[in-house]
């Protein structure tokens, strides 16, 4: 359980700065440090158990379907990283307390920092591949926030974006790689994966998986050629650089390679790729570290170089090389964090990081000068410092490895070259800042920082020295645990300063001699390299991003070009292709069931449908005629339903047909009456071809399905309709009972559509035509006398019919949908026959609540079944008898159907009545708009604009 | 019978599709309505064509497949809501933009 807390505490710590920020920075910093400190102590408390050889792990299922468990482990490797992450993290909090300017939002900074810390601890302790990836992505995101902390600076924004793009893209590759890895191992649990190394190596997908995983690790750890984001991430505040780019973020890639080492290393491919990439990165970084003039730039490139060194060691992969890698991880974290913080102090106290403006600072800042010199000595690998030990081990392993076969001598040679460069840039860093006289004066007059700001540096430098002096005592225990976690078996080793005069020592001495000489002739080297044009990685990156965006826009413009017609065309073309592919795959269009017999009435019906359809399309430029033709189709569709045993559908289609036609007529009044001819003949032919072929495909598909025997699940509904749902009309029982949840969704959509239309009509400026398409003036307010008188008689009848249809719906054709439509039509008839003003007086209530109440009734009916311990929308029914009427049935489904009825009535009236009202004083306007509505909402025009 | 039914569905689909490719809003709305008729007929036929067998229990053994009917019933109502929304969107677009071209661009293309 403590493992879960170690992982959770930093995550909870994200909230602490947010809650304590208003109490001032002192309290906020202290409070922020509490939780990681507890996590650190808890980690340390687990050390005895680890030394006893216990397996520490914690696991609860989180999303078992995705193989994602909340699983953590604490082994030697996690211990090493937890100590680095939490320990250096605490020092960073202290340092940032002094570093950030008075007016900067420190609470936000701490919150980002804690989020980052939490995600790093998560990576270090994850015992599940997918969980590890989640935390991995979280580091990308939180580092984006940290690097871009000074968001007012363009540099910071661009640097953050670049870091996120590179590491985020790597993260996606990693996800693919880890999924493959888990699939190959048959489990996503870290323990299982690490145990199935042989199986993974033998899998044919191994190279692909390795490539993807390494892509993730290399991008994160800034390995060549993905190193370029790291120097640009230096736009971050220095505490961030010190934390992210010394101990944590960039070490995540290294960690991943170490963690998965038992599972995925051990092949020739791994050794060659990883060690080659590492050595290139090492030399590339070291060379640019020597060339940079910005203090943090030097450190950034030297970090790239050291990460390369660790990668080489992991690539070599022998037990001693792993040990050296782990040792160097520890050493690099300490001296590089110290150096970054010193650089931050110098920047803070002098106002610049440019070597040109710095120099001779040893007088003003003697203590900082001493500390920086010691840390730089560790970086250069001077004897008696920790960096010396791991570098000697690196040289030893480089000499011993056969990785490159006959070219293996190349590795120690390049390693020595790296050593030379490292000595040179370390020397330059110290000499140019503290000892060489300044060429220009820095912006601020330098002095020592507050003592507590220097404290983290002092602690880290002390560690560098103590580990360097007493390696066996200080580091053996930790490294034993860590190396055992990676290698799998205990490793027998002895850390010592003096191994006698051997080749690695000679290489070190050579590196010092040549390195010092290189720095001495530094000016010549710089002059030599200045002949070559430098490439600014950021500019290249930005240019690529812009170019990609431009290309994408161009592609979209070519394909679609903001034209709905073209867009729809592509849609239908895609449908045509997919449907066509489906058709090609069936062997025979006519299935076994064959055709039923044809009769004359069917022939006439089909003829009318085809005529109506073609006429609608052919007359589309004369909109009213086209609309009339459309109504012919609608009517015959209703008859088709009736002919083929679907009375419910026929009733629904008929009533919907009426409201649709009223709606479209009303809308047409406000739209141009004719469509101008504008499509070229070629375009018309193209559209006809496309529509025609898709029509053919649809017809063929339809024919193919209908002539085949089909297995339907419907027998269940037919059999259970009466015993389970209490109704004889299976269609209605399906709607209100079996698939009630679908119906609830449908009426919700209907109500939303009604509300959206109400909103669209709100304060609509209309072109009100005063004549029709032929130029005949519209007659104002004359309602046909017959309709006026008949409508009054029809209304009660229609309401009676709708009540009848509603009540019998459960057993006979009918139900809420149809009854609702009939009621709506009856009410609409009033509007049409008598005018809005007349109807408004008598129907003076808004329709929106009716629809909403309908949805609410249906929902509550469904929820009601919870009260009786049944699942949502379980229906109940019983039989009752009343005098005169006789026995009848009451079901909760009826209540649900009432909800449907109300929703349909409300939504339909909301749509039609509101549309009808737009020309009148009753048009929908919000209350605030009502004042000026008279002037703005209606814009009558003398002639119909088109 | 099935062949005729399929041909009818195909013709209605083709006419609807043709109209959706027009450049003015109203024909597109009409086209969508026509297309939804065709789609409803298509879906309805997925249960097969049954004569004289409404899906009402105890009216004889061979009843029509009720499931496509239930689906199509809601599809009809939703289709109406969609048509209404699109046509009123078209009205709104005309009032905002000044023309009834489907691309909703300010400048008049006539």
XYZ file of C-alpha atoms in Angstrom, chain A residues 58-647:
590
model
C 1.067 -3.165 -5.624
C -1.722 -3.800 -8.082
C -5.419 -3.190 -8.496
C -7.356 -3.733 -11.684
C -8.268 -0.402 -13.257
C -9.555 -1.110 -16.741
C -9.012 -4.832 -17.167
C -10.587 -4.777 -20.656
C -7.715 -2.554 -21.786
C -5.152 -4.540 -19.813
C -4.605 -1.405 -17.779
C -3.915 -1.984 -14.101
C -3.012 0.507 -11.431
C 0.171 -1.379 -10.708
C 3.337 -0.085 -9.104
C 6.615 -1.726 -8.245
C 9.620 -0.617 -6.279
C 12.867 -2.280 -7.227
C 16.420 -1.043 -7.279
C 15.982 0.882 -10.526
C 12.822 2.597 -9.303
C 14.582 3.335 -6.044
C 17.494 5.007 -7.819
C 15.146 7.123 -9.913
C 12.787 7.919 -7.052
C 15.710 9.216 -5.022
C 16.825 11.394 -7.917
C 13.346 12.639 -8.770
C 12.147 13.345 -5.245
C 15.518 14.376 -3.784
C 16.525 16.776 -6.525
C 12.882 17.835 -6.775
C 12.961 19.048 -3.184
C 16.187 20.955 -3.829
C 14.565 22.522 -6.883
C 11.607 23.722 -4.818
C 13.994 25.436 -2.442
C 15.981 26.900 -5.307
C 12.921 28.109 -7.204
C 11.710 29.830 -4.067
C 14.559 32.296 -4.485
C 14.883 32.173 -8.220
C 11.435 33.320 -9.299
C 10.863 37.042 -9.345
C 8.598 38.601 -6.721
C 5.645 39.133 -9.016
C 5.705 35.803 -10.808
C 2.842 33.368 -10.148
C 4.825 30.887 -8.080
C 1.774 28.803 -7.169
C 1.251 27.884 -10.780
C 4.928 27.083 -11.143
C 4.910 24.746 -8.167
C 1.732 23.074 -9.376
C 3.302 22.345 -12.785
C 6.474 21.175 -11.072
C 4.553 18.791 -8.831
C 2.591 17.451 -11.770
C 5.837 16.776 -13.530
C 7.351 15.172 -10.446
C 4.291 12.968 -10.029
C 4.443 11.786 -13.619
C 8.168 11.017 -13.344
C 7.617 9.010 -10.157
C 4.802 7.263 -12.020
C 7.144 6.290 -14.864
C 9.748 5.085 -12.452
C 7.332 2.898 -10.492
C 4.849 1.696 -13.133
C 4.401 -2.044 -13.191
C 2.176 -1.975 -16.252
C 3.198 -1.010 -19.764
C 0.138 1.106 -20.493
C 0.261 2.838 -17.128
C 3.889 3.649 -17.838
C 2.892 5.169 -21.137
C 0.193 7.265 -19.482
C 2.738 8.770 -17.117
C 5.141 9.171 -20.019
C 2.603 11.328 -21.859
C 1.939 13.239 -18.668
C 5.630 14.193 -18.496
C 5.412 15.500 -22.055
C 2.412 17.632 -21.178
C 3.681 18.905 -17.846
C 7.111 19.669 -19.285
C 5.338 21.647 -22.010
C 3.703 23.734 -19.293
C 6.987 24.145 -17.433
C 9.104 25.065 -20.444
C 6.448 27.521 -21.568
C 6.082 28.959 -18.076
C 7.219 32.387 -19.206
C 4.476 32.337 -21.801
C 4.923 36.023 -22.622
C 8.231 35.161 -24.300
C 8.072 33.941 -27.855
C 11.176 31.801 -27.260
C 9.544 29.992 -24.392
C 6.393 29.340 -26.354
C 8.241 28.052 -29.387
C 10.636 25.961 -27.316
C 7.764 24.420 -25.399
C 5.852 23.676 -28.562
C 8.869 22.042 -30.137
C 9.555 19.914 -27.068
C 5.938 18.815 -26.985
C 5.855 18.020 -30.692
C 9.013 15.942 -30.604
C 8.396 14.116 -27.325
C 4.675 13.798 -28.016
C 5.302 12.232 -31.426
C 7.834 9.932 -29.796
C 5.205 9.095 -27.203
C 2.810 7.926 -29.905
C 5.499 5.723 -31.399
C 6.178 4.398 -27.930
C 2.512 3.556 -27.413
C 2.511 1.527 -30.607
C 5.755 -0.133 -29.547
C 4.516 -0.967 -26.065
C 1.250 -2.373 -27.400
C 3.257 -4.589 -29.723
C 5.561 -5.552 -26.888
C 2.651 -6.466 -24.625
C 1.096 -8.455 -27.415
C 4.331 -10.337 -28.012
C 4.777 -11.079 -24.322
C 1.113 -11.943 -23.876
C 0.767 -9.594 -20.936
C 1.065 -5.920 -20.188
C 2.336 -6.488 -16.686
C 5.944 -5.360 -16.374
C 7.008 -8.474 -14.464
C 5.669 -10.812 -17.162
C 7.188 -8.758 -19.957
C 10.633 -8.652 -18.359
C 10.501 -12.413 -17.845
C 9.701 -13.220 -21.464
C 12.786 -11.747 -23.114
C 13.591 -14.838 -25.196
C 10.085 -15.085 -26.571
C 10.194 -11.413 -27.546
C 13.578 -11.706 -29.256
C 12.326 -14.644 -31.302
C 9.190 -12.857 -32.467
C 9.256 -11.702 -36.112
C 7.756 -8.358 -35.081
C 10.739 -7.661 -32.835
C 12.550 -5.183 -35.136
C 9.378 -3.122 -35.627
C 8.647 -3.065 -31.908
C 12.233 -2.183 -31.070
C 12.219 0.654 -33.588
C 9.049 2.137 -32.128
C 10.132 1.842 -28.504
C 13.552 3.304 -29.276
C 11.897 6.152 -31.162
C 10.070 6.994 -27.948
C 13.193 6.704 -25.819
C 15.446 8.636 -28.223
C 13.045 11.553 -28.620
C 12.615 11.840 -24.878
C 16.314 11.549 -24.124
C 17.275 13.982 -26.875
C 19.333 11.472 -28.843
C 20.588 12.408 -32.286
C 18.754 13.274 -34.581
C 15.990 14.264 -32.139
C 18.294 16.224 -29.859
C 17.337 19.637 -31.213
C 14.441 20.287 -28.890
C 16.576 20.219 -25.778
C 18.710 23.334 -26.320
C 15.553 25.254 -27.215
C 13.851 24.082 -24.056
C 16.437 26.228 -22.250
C 13.982 29.100 -22.635
C 12.450 27.669 -19.475
C 13.194 29.159 -16.052
C 16.474 27.695 -14.784
C 14.951 25.583 -11.984
C 13.011 23.812 -14.708
C 16.128 23.238 -16.802
C 18.000 22.021 -13.746
C 15.250 19.553 -12.951
C 14.006 18.424 -16.351
C 17.284 18.379 -18.190
C 19.618 16.979 -15.607
C 17.821 14.468 -13.468
C 14.412 13.680 -14.799
C 12.672 14.248 -18.131
C 15.607 13.461 -20.374
C 16.487 10.524 -18.136
C 13.042 9.051 -18.777
C 14.199 7.703 -22.138
C 17.310 6.278 -20.502
C 15.140 4.820 -17.766
C 12.909 3.155 -20.327
C 15.885 1.543 -22.056
C 17.197 0.334 -18.704
C 13.804 -0.848 -17.497
C 13.014 -2.839 -20.630
C 16.610 -4.021 -20.981
C 15.919 -7.608 -19.910
C 13.013 -7.847 -22.353
C 14.188 -6.098 -25.494
C 17.971 -5.833 -25.384
C 20.275 -8.703 -26.136
C 20.032 -8.654 -29.895
C 22.671 -7.538 -32.349
C 20.222 -4.954 -33.649
C 19.831 -3.381 -30.230
C 23.573 -3.180 -29.587
C 24.450 -1.660 -32.931
C 21.603 0.854 -33.145
C 21.700 2.001 -29.549
C 25.456 2.298 -29.212
C 25.862 4.009 -32.607
C 23.114 6.538 -31.891
C 24.632 7.072 -28.456
C 28.142 7.708 -29.701
C 26.988 10.097 -32.420
C 24.901 11.983 -29.881
C 27.801 12.089 -27.450
C 30.222 13.617 -29.936
C 27.680 15.929 -31.542
C 26.577 17.296 -28.180
C 30.130 17.720 -26.917
C 31.214 19.573 -30.038
C 28.349 22.048 -29.849
C 28.848 22.484 -26.121
C 32.301 23.750 -26.989
C 30.917 26.165 -29.597
C 28.032 27.721 -27.680
C 28.430 31.064 -25.955
C 25.275 30.903 -23.869
C 25.849 29.404 -20.438
C 22.707 27.296 -20.483
C 23.323 26.396 -24.126
C 26.685 24.892 -23.146
C 25.033 22.936 -20.384
C 22.200 21.804 -22.644
C 24.557 20.413 -25.264
C 26.763 18.839 -22.641
C 23.623 17.149 -21.318
C 22.912 15.824 -24.796
C 26.474 14.548 -24.864
C 26.266 12.797 -21.497
C 22.927 11.251 -22.366
C 24.654 9.872 -25.446
C 27.346 8.402 -23.223
C 24.776 6.604 -21.056
C 23.009 5.363 -24.181
C 26.259 3.893 -25.515
C 26.709 1.993 -22.271
C 23.155 0.638 -22.414
C 23.795 -0.349 -26.023
C 26.911 -2.286 -25.078
C 24.714 -4.021 -22.555
C 27.256 -6.117 -20.635
C 26.564 -6.290 -16.873
C 29.448 -3.946 -16.084
C 28.307 -1.534 -18.809
C 24.831 -1.440 -17.257
C 26.426 -0.740 -13.908
C 28.459 2.073 -15.425
C 25.320 3.476 -17.068
C 23.416 3.493 -13.793
C 26.353 5.032 -11.982
C 26.650 7.739 -14.593
C 22.920 8.451 -14.400
C 23.417 9.173 -10.709
C 26.595 11.187 -11.189
C 25.358 13.189 -14.128
C 22.188 14.088 -12.250
C 24.144 15.481 -9.332
C 26.781 17.502 -11.123
C 24.524 18.687 -13.933
C 21.774 19.842 -11.570
C 24.435 21.694 -9.582
C 25.817 23.300 -12.739
C 22.391 24.352 -13.989
C 21.585 25.910 -10.649
C 24.921 27.718 -10.605
C 24.216 28.999 -14.089
C 20.864 30.171 -12.810
C 22.530 31.950 -9.900
C 24.952 33.663 -12.253
C 22.098 34.645 -14.564
C 20.066 35.834 -11.593
C 22.840 37.958 -10.099
C 24.424 39.368 -13.258
C 21.412 39.518 -15.560
C 23.084 37.654 -18.420
C 24.109 34.166 -19.512
C 26.326 35.281 -22.404
C 29.965 34.324 -21.976
C 30.923 37.590 -23.669
C 29.514 39.667 -20.833
C 30.735 37.361 -18.104
C 34.208 36.963 -16.716
C 36.258 37.482 -13.628
C 33.325 36.628 -11.396
C 35.507 34.824 -8.882
C 36.038 38.088 -7.047
C 32.362 38.945 -6.705
C 31.091 35.405 -6.177
C 33.896 33.343 -4.627
C 31.684 30.615 -3.172
C 29.669 30.143 -6.330
C 32.923 30.075 -8.274
C 34.260 27.310 -6.069
C 31.078 25.273 -6.281
C 30.832 25.624 -10.056
C 34.470 24.689 -10.496
C 34.020 21.530 -8.438
C 30.883 20.514 -10.311
C 32.558 21.208 -13.658
C 35.512 19.107 -12.549
C 33.116 16.270 -11.908
C 31.678 16.779 -15.388
C 35.117 16.777 -16.950
C 35.967 13.589 -15.086
C 38.765 14.872 -12.881
C 40.015 12.205 -10.443
C 38.525 12.242 -6.940
C 35.153 13.338 -8.341
C 32.252 11.044 -9.090
C 32.353 11.804 -12.822
C 35.855 10.347 -12.997
C 34.717 6.956 -11.747
C 31.896 6.453 -14.196
C 33.983 7.799 -17.039
C 36.781 5.326 -16.292
C 34.173 2.574 -16.282
C 32.904 3.860 -19.627
C 36.389 3.726 -21.143
C 36.904 0.214 -19.773
C 33.650 -1.005 -21.325
C 34.332 0.769 -24.609
C 37.646 -1.070 -24.806
C 36.109 -4.428 -23.929
C 33.065 -4.493 -26.163
C 32.924 -6.420 -29.447
C 29.738 -4.637 -30.549
C 31.046 -3.290 -33.831
C 32.986 -6.429 -34.739
C 36.144 -5.590 -36.644
C 35.494 -1.899 -36.150
C 35.301 -2.236 -32.376
C 38.499 -0.211 -31.910
C 36.465 2.741 -33.152
C 34.419 2.877 -29.963
C 37.265 3.568 -27.491
C 38.752 6.059 -29.948
C 35.488 7.957 -30.173
C 35.006 7.663 -26.436
C 38.383 9.260 -25.882
C 37.456 12.005 -28.332
C 34.299 12.602 -26.297
C 36.474 12.788 -23.171
C 38.698 15.386 -24.798
C 35.752 17.575 -25.783
C 34.193 17.198 -22.363
C 37.377 18.410 -20.674
C 37.573 21.331 -23.074
C 34.049 22.597 -22.605
C 34.139 22.130 -18.818
C 37.333 24.113 -18.651
C 35.910 26.784 -20.891
C 32.770 27.067 -18.781
C 34.712 27.677 -15.586
C 37.533 29.738 -16.989
C 35.465 32.055 -19.110
C 32.976 32.822 -16.378
C 35.113 33.137 -13.291
C 38.764 33.597 -14.162
C 39.159 35.266 -17.526
C 38.757 39.056 -17.335
C 35.394 40.236 -18.668
C 35.202 41.827 -22.095
C 31.951 43.626 -21.424
C 30.289 44.532 -18.157
C 27.259 42.446 -17.189
C 23.913 44.260 -16.889
C 23.837 43.955 -13.090
C 26.710 44.269 -10.685
C 27.258 40.710 -9.466
C 27.235 39.543 -5.862
C 26.659 36.284 -3.981
C 23.078 34.997 -3.889
C 21.129 34.450 -0.640
C 22.700 31.558 1.191
C 19.662 29.316 1.012
C 19.542 29.677 -2.756
C 23.066 28.285 -2.880
C 22.280 25.479 -0.466
C 20.990 23.014 -3.089
C 24.182 23.530 -5.098
C 26.299 22.954 -2.010
C 24.483 19.718 -1.202
C 24.871 18.410 -4.743
C 28.538 19.376 -5.026
C 29.205 17.761 -1.660
C 27.631 14.596 -3.044
C 29.885 14.775 -6.120
C 32.964 15.003 -3.937
C 31.957 12.455 -1.305
C 30.939 9.887 -3.882
C 34.177 10.593 -5.721
C 36.245 10.065 -2.598
C 34.403 7.137 -1.023
C 32.654 5.417 -3.909
C 32.530 2.003 -2.291
C 30.845 3.322 0.830
C 28.474 5.826 -0.804
C 27.203 4.180 -3.924
C 27.744 0.429 -3.779
C 24.493 -0.428 -1.983
C 22.274 1.606 -4.258
C 24.025 0.417 -7.411
C 23.834 -3.216 -6.307
C 20.076 -2.917 -5.993
C 19.667 -0.991 -9.228
C 21.894 -3.215 -11.339
C 20.206 -6.302 -9.965
C 16.865 -4.920 -11.100
C 18.146 -4.474 -14.642
C 20.412 -7.496 -15.024
C 18.301 -9.863 -12.984
C 21.078 -11.373 -10.890
C 23.362 -9.877 -8.258
C 26.523 -8.400 -9.717
C 29.882 -8.698 -8.031
C 31.753 -5.430 -8.375
C 34.016 -3.130 -6.460
C 34.073 0.634 -6.917
C 37.528 2.091 -6.364
C 39.415 5.235 -7.303
C 42.675 3.511 -8.131
C 42.896 0.521 -10.424
C 46.586 0.858 -11.208
C 48.026 2.245 -14.409
C 45.880 0.788 -17.166
C 44.594 1.763 -20.575
C 41.491 3.633 -19.326
C 43.663 5.771 -17.052
C 45.973 6.573 -19.936
C 42.943 7.496 -22.019
C 41.816 9.839 -19.235
C 45.216 11.489 -19.016
C 45.314 11.878 -22.775
C 41.853 13.437 -22.663
C 43.048 15.982 -20.127
C 46.172 16.891 -22.058
C 44.448 17.254 -25.410
C 41.381 18.834 -23.870
C 43.404 21.588 -22.215
C 45.286 22.153 -25.456
C 42.015 22.322 -27.337
C 40.694 24.994 -25.040
C 43.972 26.901 -25.321
C 43.611 26.962 -29.119
C 39.878 27.451 -28.762
C 39.802 30.724 -30.688
C 41.326 29.066 -33.772
C 38.839 26.252 -33.651
C 35.971 28.685 -33.425
C 37.306 30.683 -36.337
C 37.584 27.495 -38.347
C 34.000 26.426 -37.669
C 32.605 29.872 -38.346
C 33.282 29.327 -42.030
C 30.343 26.905 -42.104
C 26.799 28.180 -42.170
C 25.054 27.300 -38.959
C 21.654 25.674 -39.004
C 19.119 26.937 -36.537
C 17.096 23.878 -35.599
C 14.203 25.944 -34.432
C 13.882 27.838 -37.664
C 13.978 24.592 -39.631
C 11.383 23.105 -37.309
C 9.081 26.105 -37.545
C 9.438 26.130 -41.298
C 8.482 22.469 -41.498
C 5.463 23.038 -39.260
C 4.308 26.001 -41.323
C 4.896 24.138 -44.575
C 2.930 21.141 -43.370
C 0.043 23.339 -42.318
C 0.123 25.035 -45.696
C 0.185 21.746 -47.581
C -2.698 20.425 -45.546
C -4.710 23.545 -46.291
C -3.886 23.246 -49.960
C -4.969 19.631 -50.023
C -8.251 20.505 -48.351
C -8.743 23.403 -50.749
C -8.208 21.095 -53.719
C -10.505 18.404 -52.439
C -13.260 20.407 -50.890
C -12.552 24.113 -51.271
C -15.291 25.259 -48.883
C -17.836 23.985 -51.384
C -20.653 21.908 -49.977
C -21.374 20.494 -53.409
C -17.885 19.136 -53.778
C -17.882 17.885 -50.230
C -21.162 16.017 -50.691
C -19.866 14.730 -54.007
C -16.858 13.128 -52.293
C -19.155 11.670 -49.671
C -21.357 9.969 -52.251
C -18.362 8.837 -54.248
C -16.932 7.145 -51.176
C -20.313 5.530 -50.494
C -20.413 4.363 -54.104
C -16.981 2.763 -53.812
C -17.716 1.036 -50.522
C -21.111 -0.211 -51.711
C -19.613 -1.301 -55.013
C -16.885 -3.287 -53.289
C -19.533 -5.011 -51.197
C -21.561 -5.900 -54.272
C -18.611 -7.276 -56.211
C -17.994 -9.786 -53.446
C -21.371 -11.509 -53.643
C -21.612 -14.180 -56.285
C -25.239 -13.965 -57.317
C -27.490 -10.945 -57.107
C -30.743 -12.899 -56.886
C -30.786 -14.962 -53.735
C -32.403 -18.306 -53.038
C -35.743 -16.892 -51.878
C -36.509 -15.329 -55.253
C -39.312 -13.013 -56.225
C -42.881 -12.923 -55.028
C -45.703 -12.444 -57.481
C -46.485 -9.033 -58.882
C -49.926 -7.493 -59.244
C -51.343 -4.493 -61.051
C -51.842 -2.302 -58.008
C -48.217 -2.714 -57.053
C -47.210 -1.781 -60.572
C -49.266 1.423 -60.407
C -47.882 2.278 -56.971
C -44.300 1.765 -58.062
C -45.011 3.750 -61.225
C -46.296 6.662 -59.172
C -43.284 6.556 -56.873
C -40.851 6.517 -59.766
C -42.774 9.248 -61.545
C -42.911 11.360 -58.384
C -39.218 10.940 -57.673
C -38.091 11.800 -61.174
C -40.549 14.679 -61.404
C -39.275 16.109 -58.118
C -35.745 16.102 -59.430
C -36.647 17.285 -62.933
C -38.705 20.256 -61.778
C -36.378 21.300 -59.000
C -35.921 24.758 -60.422
C -39.641 25.395 -60.047
C -39.716 24.878 -56.365
C -43.441 24.772 -55.659
C -44.050 22.171 -58.354
C -41.110 20.159 -57.137
C -42.586 20.250 -53.650
C -45.935 19.004 -54.896
C -44.213 16.134 -56.663
C -42.397 15.347 -53.440
C -45.724 15.067 -51.647
C -46.839 12.514 -54.237
C -43.830 10.403 -53.299
C -44.556 10.807 -49.585
C -48.151 9.744 -50.034
C -47.222 6.658 -52.010
C -44.533 5.731 -49.516
C -47.298 5.705 -46.885
C -49.396 3.479 -49.144
C -46.418 1.181 -49.641
C -46.101 0.759 -45.909
C -49.805 -0.002 -45.684
C -49.573 -2.539 -48.504
C -46.690 -4.405 -46.849
C -48.249 -4.975 -43.441
C -46.983 -1.915 -41.587
C -50.066 0.032 -40.506
